[in-house]
Amino acid sequence: FALALVACGAAAQPAVTPDAPVMRLDEIGMYAVGYAYRGQPEHTFPIGWSGLFEAQTGIACQPFGEQNGRKAFLLHCPWRHGTGVTFQQFDFRLPRAKRILVRGATAMRADIVGKSDGATFRIYANGRKFLDVNRADSNWQTFELDLTSFAERRLILRFETDPGPKDDPSFDYSLWGDRELVLEGFRPKPVTHPDPPALRLSKLASRTAPDVVPAD
């Protein structure tokens, strides 16, 4: 199922070429986002969609302030008209690097602890599952995934949230914290820009003219 969704989403999604050794994922606006109800096909929103509790499904995908010293990103599963998974997916053309890591943390929003049975957090890289954990508390639990084997390849990096063990999406404020793509040893090529053409300020001088048409 995950492999099919990754392949479907990748076809229409433009790839991002890293331009720095550390890419903060919450600062990248080029991503795919969507959802899939249980036993139903995937549906996607426009590239880079962000919103809180979309009217039809109830999904959310947006920055969510700070919690316990980390910048949080809310990815809420569907809760209107059913439930299932919500995903946010990045497409990278990875360079050569000594090590390639994906770092971050997971937690539930502090003020809903006890109201939710928790949420399941998953990460896939080209369809292969690297993280699958259920969280029901608000303490950040960090993760570090080694994706060095994907160097100089296309990487479809997918973050997914799902309801907890009772399949109940109520109060599932599932937070990702401080997500980063780290490219150790990567030296991006400097970007150069040509000098602007010379500007002759004498041509900007005001001159008297017999009509209202500006002077050449």
Coordinates of C-alpha atoms in Angstrom, one line a residue:
F1 CA 0.0 0.0 0.0
A2 CA 2.7 2.5 1.0
L3 CA 4.7 1.7 -2.1
A4 CA 1.8 2.4 -4.4
L5 CA 1.0 5.7 -2.7
V6 CA 4.6 6.9 -2.9
A7 CA 4.8 6.1 -6.6
C8 CA 1.5 7.8 -7.3
G9 CA 2.5 11.0 -5.4
A10 CA 6.0 11.2 -6.9
A11 CA 4.7 11.4 -10.5
A12 CA 3.3 15.0 -10.2
Q13 CA 5.7 16.3 -7.5
P14 CA 8.7 18.4 -8.5
A15 CA 12.0 17.4 -6.9
V16 CA 14.1 19.6 -4.7
T17 CA 17.9 19.8 -5.1
P18 CA 19.5 20.5 -1.7
D19 CA 21.6 23.7 -1.6
A20 CA 22.9 23.5 1.9
P21 CA 24.3 20.8 4.3
V22 CA 21.3 21.1 6.5
M23 CA 17.8 21.5 5.1
R24 CA 15.1 22.3 7.7
L25 CA 12.1 20.5 6.3
D26 CA 9.5 22.9 7.8
E27 CA 11.1 25.7 5.7
I28 CA 10.6 23.8 2.4
G29 CA 7.3 24.7 0.8
M30 CA 7.6 22.2 -2.1
Y31 CA 5.9 19.1 -0.8
A32 CA 2.9 16.8 -1.5
V33 CA 0.2 16.4 1.1
G34 CA -2.8 14.2 1.1
Y35 CA -4.8 11.5 2.9
A36 CA -6.3 8.0 2.5
Y37 CA -9.4 6.8 4.3
R38 CA -9.3 3.1 5.4
G39 CA -9.5 0.9 2.4
Q40 CA -9.9 3.8 -0.1
P41 CA -7.5 5.4 -2.6
E42 CA -5.2 8.3 -1.9
H43 CA -6.3 11.9 -2.4
T44 CA -3.9 14.8 -2.7
F45 CA -4.1 18.5 -2.3
P46 CA -2.2 21.1 -4.4
I47 CA 1.6 21.1 -3.9
G48 CA 2.5 22.9 -0.8
W49 CA -1.0 22.9 0.7
S50 CA -1.2 24.0 4.3
G51 CA -4.2 24.3 6.5
L52 CA -5.9 23.5 9.8
F53 CA -8.8 21.0 9.8
E54 CA -9.8 21.0 6.2
A55 CA -13.6 21.1 5.8
Q56 CA -14.2 17.7 4.1
T57 CA -11.7 15.5 6.0
G58 CA -10.5 17.4 9.0
I59 CA -6.8 16.9 8.2
A60 CA -4.2 19.5 9.2
C61 CA -0.8 20.2 7.8
Q62 CA 0.9 23.3 9.1
P63 CA 3.6 24.7 11.5
F64 CA 2.3 24.6 15.1
G65 CA 4.4 27.0 17.2
E66 CA 6.8 25.6 19.8
Q67 CA 6.5 22.9 22.4
N68 CA 9.1 22.1 25.1
G69 CA 11.8 24.0 23.2
R70 CA 11.2 22.5 19.7
K71 CA 9.5 23.9 16.7
A72 CA 6.4 21.8 16.0
F73 CA 4.6 20.8 12.8
L74 CA 1.1 19.4 13.0
L75 CA 0.1 16.6 10.7
H76 CA -3.4 15.4 11.8
C77 CA -5.1 12.3 10.4
P78 CA -8.7 12.5 8.9
W79 CA -11.5 12.6 11.4
R80 CA -14.5 13.8 9.4
H81 CA -16.5 11.1 7.5
G82 CA -14.0 8.4 8.6
T83 CA -10.4 8.1 9.4
G84 CA -7.1 6.8 7.9
V85 CA -3.7 8.3 7.2
T86 CA -2.5 11.8 6.4
F87 CA 0.9 12.2 4.8
Q88 CA 3.4 14.9 3.9
Q89 CA 6.0 13.9 1.2
F90 CA 9.2 15.5 0.0
D91 CA 11.0 14.7 -3.2
F92 CA 14.8 15.2 -3.2
R93 CA 17.6 14.7 -5.7
L94 CA 20.3 13.9 -3.2
P95 CA 24.0 14.8 -3.8
R96 CA 27.1 12.9 -2.9
A97 CA 27.6 13.1 0.9
K98 CA 29.7 11.4 3.6
R99 CA 26.5 10.7 5.6
I100 CA 22.8 11.5 5.0
L101 CA 20.6 11.7 8.0
V102 CA 17.0 12.6 8.8
R103 CA 16.6 13.9 12.3
G104 CA 13.6 15.1 14.3
A105 CA 11.3 14.2 17.1
T106 CA 7.7 13.1 17.7
A107 CA 5.1 14.0 20.4
M108 CA 1.5 14.7 21.1
R109 CA 0.3 18.2 21.9
A110 CA 0.6 18.7 25.7
D111 CA -2.9 19.9 26.5
I112 CA -4.6 16.9 24.8
V113 CA -2.7 14.1 26.7
G114 CA -5.3 11.8 28.3
K115 CA -8.0 12.8 25.7
S116 CA -6.4 10.9 22.9
D117 CA -5.3 7.2 22.7
G118 CA -2.2 8.5 20.9
A119 CA -1.2 8.6 17.3
T120 CA 1.1 6.5 15.1
F121 CA 4.1 8.2 13.4
R122 CA 5.7 6.6 10.3
I123 CA 8.5 7.6 8.0
Y124 CA 9.1 6.0 4.6
A125 CA 12.1 6.4 2.3
N126 CA 11.3 5.3 -1.3
G127 CA 8.6 3.1 0.1
R128 CA 10.8 1.5 2.8
K129 CA 9.6 2.0 6.3
F130 CA 12.2 3.5 8.7
L131 CA 10.0 4.6 11.6
D132 CA 6.8 3.3 13.0
V133 CA 6.0 4.4 16.6
N134 CA 2.9 5.1 18.6
R135 CA 3.0 8.1 20.9
A136 CA 0.5 9.2 23.6
D137 CA 2.5 11.7 25.6
S138 CA 3.9 15.1 25.0
N139 CA 7.6 14.4 25.7
W140 CA 9.7 14.7 22.6
Q141 CA 11.1 11.4 21.4
T142 CA 13.9 12.0 19.0
F143 CA 14.8 9.9 15.9
E144 CA 17.8 9.8 13.6
L145 CA 17.6 7.8 10.4
D146 CA 20.7 6.9 8.3
L147 CA 19.8 7.3 4.6
T148 CA 23.4 7.4 3.3
S149 CA 22.6 4.5 0.9
F150 CA 20.3 7.0 -1.0
A151 CA 23.2 9.3 -1.9
E152 CA 23.2 10.5 -5.6
R153 CA 19.7 9.1 -6.0
R154 CA 16.1 10.3 -6.0
L155 CA 14.6 10.2 -2.5
I156 CA 10.9 10.2 -1.8
L157 CA 10.7 11.0 1.9
R158 CA 7.2 10.5 3.4
F159 CA 6.0 11.5 6.8
E160 CA 2.7 9.8 7.8
T161 CA 0.3 10.0 10.8
D162 CA -2.4 7.5 11.7
P163 CA -4.7 7.2 14.7
G164 CA -3.7 5.3 17.8
P165 CA -4.4 1.6 18.6
K166 CA -8.2 2.2 19.0
D167 CA -8.4 3.7 15.5
D168 CA -9.9 6.8 17.2
P169 CA -8.7 10.1 15.6
S170 CA -10.2 12.2 18.4
F171 CA -7.7 14.8 19.7
D172 CA -4.9 13.3 17.7
Y173 CA -2.7 16.4 17.6
S174 CA 0.3 14.6 16.4
L175 CA 3.4 16.8 16.2
W176 CA 6.7 16.4 14.4
G177 CA 9.5 18.5 15.8
D178 CA 12.6 20.1 14.3
R179 CA 12.8 17.8 11.2
E180 CA 16.1 18.1 9.3
L181 CA 17.8 16.5 6.3
V182 CA 21.5 16.5 7.1
L183 CA 24.1 16.1 4.4
E184 CA 27.4 15.6 6.2
G185 CA 30.4 16.5 4.0
F186 CA 28.3 18.1 1.3
R187 CA 29.7 21.3 -0.2
P188 CA 27.2 23.1 -2.3
K189 CA 28.5 24.9 -5.3
P190 CA 28.5 28.7 -4.8
V191 CA 25.8 30.5 -6.6
T192 CA 27.1 33.4 -8.8
H193 CA 25.1 36.2 -10.2
P194 CA 26.2 38.5 -13.1
D195 CA 26.8 42.1 -12.3
P196 CA 23.8 44.4 -13.2
P197 CA 24.3 46.6 -16.2
A198 CA 25.8 50.1 -15.5
L199 CA 23.2 52.7 -14.7
R200 CA 23.9 56.2 -16.2
L201 CA 22.4 58.5 -13.6
S202 CA 22.7 61.5 -16.0
K203 CA 19.8 60.0 -18.0
L204 CA 17.6 60.3 -14.9
A205 CA 18.0 64.1 -14.7
S206 CA 14.7 66.0 -14.9
R207 CA 14.4 68.1 -18.0
T208 CA 11.7 70.6 -19.0
A209 CA 9.4 69.4 -21.7
P210 CA 6.5 71.1 -23.5
D211 CA 4.0 68.4 -22.8
V212 CA 3.3 65.7 -20.1
V213 CA 5.0 62.8 -21.9
P214 CA 8.2 61.8 -19.9
A215 CA 11.5 62.6 -21.6
D216 CA 13.5 59.7 -23.1

